[in-house]
mmCIF file of C-alpha atoms in Angstrom:
data_model
loop_
_atom_site.group_PDB
_atom_site.id
_atom_site.type_symbol
_atom_site.label_atom_id
_atom_site.label_comp_id
_atom_site.label_asym_id
_atom_site.label_seq_id
_atom_site.Cartn_x
_atom_site.Cartn_y
_atom_site.Cartn_z
ATOM 1 C CA MET A 303 78.020 136.074 42.357
ATOM 2 C CA VAL A 304 76.520 134.224 44.994
ATOM 3 C CA ARG A 305 78.085 131.060 43.666
ATOM 4 C CA SER A 306 81.619 132.994 43.841
ATOM 5 C CA LYS A 307 80.953 133.896 47.359
ATOM 6 C CA LEU A 308 79.594 130.709 48.306
ATOM 7 C CA ARG A 309 83.073 129.284 46.613
ATOM 8 C CA MET A 310 85.360 131.568 48.877
ATOM 9 C CA LEU A 311 83.563 130.914 52.026
ATOM 10 C CA LEU A 312 83.237 126.985 51.899
ATOM 11 C CA PRO A 313 86.825 126.558 52.329
ATOM 12 C CA GLY A 314 86.938 128.925 55.498
ATOM 13 C CA ALA A 315 83.752 126.933 56.740
ATOM 14 C CA VAL A 316 85.610 123.524 56.374
ATOM 15 C CA GLY A 317 88.668 124.886 57.797
ATOM 16 C CA ALA A 318 86.563 125.983 61.189
ATOM 17 C CA PHE A 319 84.828 122.878 61.485
ATOM 18 C CA ALA A 320 88.174 120.859 61.582
ATOM 19 C CA LEU A 321 89.739 123.148 64.002
ATOM 20 C CA LEU A 322 86.397 122.521 65.950
ATOM 21 C CA GLY A 323 86.902 119.079 65.806
ATOM 22 C CA ALA A 324 90.658 119.009 67.284
ATOM 23 C CA ALA A 325 89.289 121.300 70.024
ATOM 24 C CA VAL A 326 86.735 118.704 71.273
ATOM 25 C CA SER A 327 88.609 115.696 70.541
ATOM 26 C CA PRO A 328 91.510 115.941 73.085
ATOM 27 C CA ALA A 329 88.702 114.804 75.696
ATOM 28 C CA THR A 330 88.300 111.750 73.860
ATOM 29 C CA ALA A 331 91.846 111.296 73.175
ATOM 30 C CA ALA A 332 92.891 111.042 76.465
ATOM 31 C CA PRO A 333 92.394 107.380 76.974
ATOM 32 C CA ASP A 334 94.678 106.530 74.115
ATOM 33 C CA ALA A 335 97.097 108.885 75.407
ATOM 34 C CA ALA A 336 96.856 106.504 78.552
ATOM 35 C CA ALA A 337 97.135 103.501 76.554
ATOM 36 C CA ALA A 338 100.345 104.981 74.865
ATOM 37 C CA ASP A 339 101.764 105.798 78.462
ATOM 38 C CA ALA A 340 100.771 102.420 79.609
ATOM 39 C CA SER A 341 102.547 100.698 76.556
ATOM 40 C CA SER A 342 105.604 102.183 77.749
ATOM 41 C CA GLY A 343 105.406 101.714 81.505
ATOM 42 C CA ALA A 344 105.287 105.481 82.403
ATOM 43 C CA ALA A 345 101.540 105.367 83.492
ATOM 44 C CA ALA A 346 100.825 102.040 83.573
ATOM 45 C CA ALA A 347 98.308 102.311 86.567
ATOM 46 C CA ALA A 348 96.384 105.376 85.439
ATOM 47 C CA PHE A 349 92.805 104.883 83.613
ATOM 48 C CA TRP A 350 89.229 106.478 83.312
ATOM 49 C CA SER A 351 86.752 105.056 86.289
ATOM 50 C CA CYS A 352 83.616 105.673 87.342
ATOM 51 C CA THR A 353 84.589 105.608 90.606
ATOM 52 C CA VAL A 354 87.737 106.295 92.616
ATOM 53 C CA PRO A 355 89.298 103.036 94.049
ATOM 54 C CA SER A 356 90.611 102.849 97.879
ATOM 55 C CA GLY A 357 94.240 103.717 97.421
ATOM 56 C CA TYR A 358 94.087 105.761 94.303
ATOM 57 C CA VAL A 359 93.568 109.429 93.680
ATOM 58 C CA TYR A 360 92.313 111.244 90.773
ATOM 59 C CA THR A 361 93.987 113.832 88.413
ATOM 60 C CA ASN A 362 90.775 114.915 86.344
ATOM 61 C CA THR A 363 87.276 114.744 85.630
ATOM 62 C CA ARG A 364 84.939 114.463 82.715
ATOM 63 C CA SER A 365 81.143 114.207 82.284
ATOM 64 C CA THR A 366 80.181 111.022 80.580
ATOM 65 C CA LEU A 367 77.068 108.932 79.622
ATOM 66 C CA SER A 368 79.390 105.818 80.047
ATOM 67 C CA CYS A 369 78.732 105.656 83.980
ATOM 68 C CA SER A 370 75.094 105.615 84.023
ATOM 69 C CA SER A 371 71.948 104.405 82.678
ATOM 70 C CA SER A 372 69.969 107.363 82.769
ATOM 71 C CA GLY A 373 72.060 110.756 82.119
ATOM 72 C CA PHE A 374 75.604 112.158 82.553
ATOM 73 C CA ARG A 375 77.864 111.157 85.733
ATOM 74 C CA THR A 376 81.529 112.213 86.618
ATOM 75 C CA GLN A 377 84.326 110.007 85.497
ATOM 76 C CA TYR A 378 87.622 110.025 87.036
ATOM 77 C CA TYR A 379 91.142 109.658 85.981
ATOM 78 C CA VAL A 380 92.626 107.618 88.682
ATOM 79 C CA GLN A 381 96.162 106.509 89.605
ATOM 80 C CA PRO A 382 97.750 105.237 92.777
ATOM 81 C CA PRO A 383 99.378 108.605 94.431
ATOM 82 C CA LYS A 384 103.123 109.378 93.877
ATOM 83 C CA ASP A 385 105.544 112.109 94.874
ATOM 84 C CA GLY A 386 105.479 115.264 92.631
ATOM 85 C CA LEU A 387 101.532 114.441 91.404
ATOM 86 C CA TRP A 388 98.925 117.304 91.174
ATOM 87 C CA ALA A 389 95.870 115.019 92.700
ATOM 88 C CA CYS A 390 92.183 116.195 93.352
ATOM 89 C CA ARG A 391 92.627 114.724 96.686
ATOM 90 C CA THR A 392 95.056 114.153 99.273
ATOM 91 C CA ALA A 393 96.424 110.574 100.028
ATOM 92 C CA SER A 394 97.230 108.746 102.969
ATOM 93 C CA GLY A 395 101.229 108.354 103.561
ATOM 94 C CA PHE A 396 101.236 111.501 101.694
ATOM 95 C CA THR A 397 101.478 115.434 102.701
ATOM 96 C CA TYR A 398 101.180 118.556 100.139
ATOM 97 C CA THR A 399 103.153 121.257 99.534
ATOM 98 C CA ASN A 400 100.950 123.519 97.237
ATOM 99 C CA THR A 401 97.777 124.230 95.832
ATOM 100 C CA LYS A 402 95.871 125.491 92.914
ATOM 101 C CA SER A 403 92.169 126.084 92.008
ATOM 102 C CA THR A 404 91.359 124.258 88.921
ATOM 103 C CA LEU A 405 88.412 122.980 87.119
ATOM 104 C CA ASP A 406 89.945 119.656 86.403
ATOM 105 C CA CYS A 407 88.509 118.373 89.846
ATOM 106 C CA SER A 408 85.317 119.587 89.299
ATOM 107 C CA THR A 409 82.484 117.034 89.733
ATOM 108 C CA GLY A 410 79.722 119.640 89.132
ATOM 109 C CA SER A 411 80.250 123.261 88.263
ATOM 110 C CA GLY A 412 83.138 125.636 89.672
ATOM 111 C CA PHE A 413 86.823 125.635 90.646
ATOM 112 C CA ARG A 414 88.038 122.782 92.839
ATOM 113 C CA THR A 415 91.457 122.481 94.771
ATOM 114 C CA LYS A 416 94.363 120.428 93.416
ATOM 115 C CA TYR A 417 97.043 119.323 95.647
ATOM 116 C CA TYR A 418 101.005 118.842 95.022
ATOM 117 C CA LEU A 419 101.285 115.678 96.508
ATOM 118 C CA LYS A 420 105.012 115.110 98.414
ATOM 119 C CA THR A 421 106.294 112.249 100.185
ATOM 120 C CA PRO A 422 106.903 113.727 103.719
ATOM 121 C CA LYS A 423 110.482 113.776 105.216
ATOM 122 C CA THR A 424 112.883 116.082 107.384
ATOM 123 C CA GLY A 425 113.002 119.398 106.097
ATOM 124 C CA LEU A 426 110.244 119.830 103.625
ATOM 125 C CA TRP A 427 107.797 122.735 104.196
ATOM 126 C CA ALA A 428 104.304 120.777 104.138
ATOM 127 C CA CYS A 429 100.746 121.928 104.343
ATOM 128 C CA THR A 430 99.810 118.870 106.997
ATOM 129 C CA VAL A 431 101.976 117.289 109.664
ATOM 130 C CA PRO A 432 101.417 113.964 108.697
ATOM 131 C CA SER A 433 101.497 110.960 111.400
ATOM 132 C CA GLY A 434 104.994 110.177 112.438
ATOM 133 C CA PHE A 435 106.235 113.848 111.891
ATOM 134 C CA THR A 436 106.334 116.679 114.149
ATOM 135 C CA TYR A 437 107.452 120.634 112.995
ATOM 136 C CA THR A 438 110.428 123.179 114.161
ATOM 137 C CA ASN A 439 109.046 126.236 112.360
ATOM 138 C CA THR A 440 105.902 127.716 110.484
ATOM 139 C CA LYS A 441 104.997 130.410 108.033
ATOM 140 C CA SER A 442 102.182 131.779 106.910
ATOM 141 C CA THR A 443 101.549 131.656 102.819
ATOM 142 C CA LEU A 444 99.176 131.034 100.220
ATOM 143 C CA ASP A 445 100.827 127.723 98.652
ATOM 144 C CA CYS A 446 98.279 125.795 101.072
ATOM 145 C CA SER A 447 95.258 128.013 100.559
ATOM 146 C CA THR A 448 92.300 125.964 99.689
ATOM 147 C CA GLY A 449 89.755 129.005 99.358
ATOM 148 C CA SER A 450 91.051 132.310 100.058
ATOM 149 C CA GLY A 451 93.577 133.676 102.543
ATOM 150 C CA PHE A 452 96.501 132.662 104.290
ATOM 151 C CA ARG A 453 97.457 129.153 105.709
ATOM 152 C CA THR A 454 99.920 127.794 108.062
ATOM 153 C CA LYS A 455 102.910 125.824 106.461
ATOM 154 C CA TYR A 456 105.138 123.448 108.717
ATOM 155 C CA TYR A 457 108.922 122.523 108.821
ATOM 156 C CA LEU A 458 108.675 119.149 108.998
ATOM 157 C CA ARG A 459 110.744 117.068 111.145
ATOM 158 C CA ALA A 460 110.698 112.796 111.404
ATOM 159 C CA LEU A 461 110.002 111.648 114.988
#
């Protein structure tokens, strides 16, 4: 009787471990996905790095032993900034039009802000006024919030 119950439970346990392996593997599969994108030219400049190089932004983080000889450290998925990219920090020459709170950018614990990068242009509602621009209208919105509460959004006009 005990053997028959074990035989019935064993396939379920094996299936559960297989599902657990599938749930854990995406974190390690990201470099392979990036390599596939790189071979197609889609995201050739995106890669995992122990630092964020000058001129780059990061879009995700993970804790790894690869960046330290003693303990876990943060590793960053970095790439050059581009129009329409959700990034964990803003970039020179760009503004942002929306924010969201996410764990993607966390370097410790807790939620961090992610920014929707946009190339500034006349007629764009933006959360900042970049150099070379002024604004002709404002509105109060939650789109630009980096915490709680409303923030000002600006209607850009190039100088």
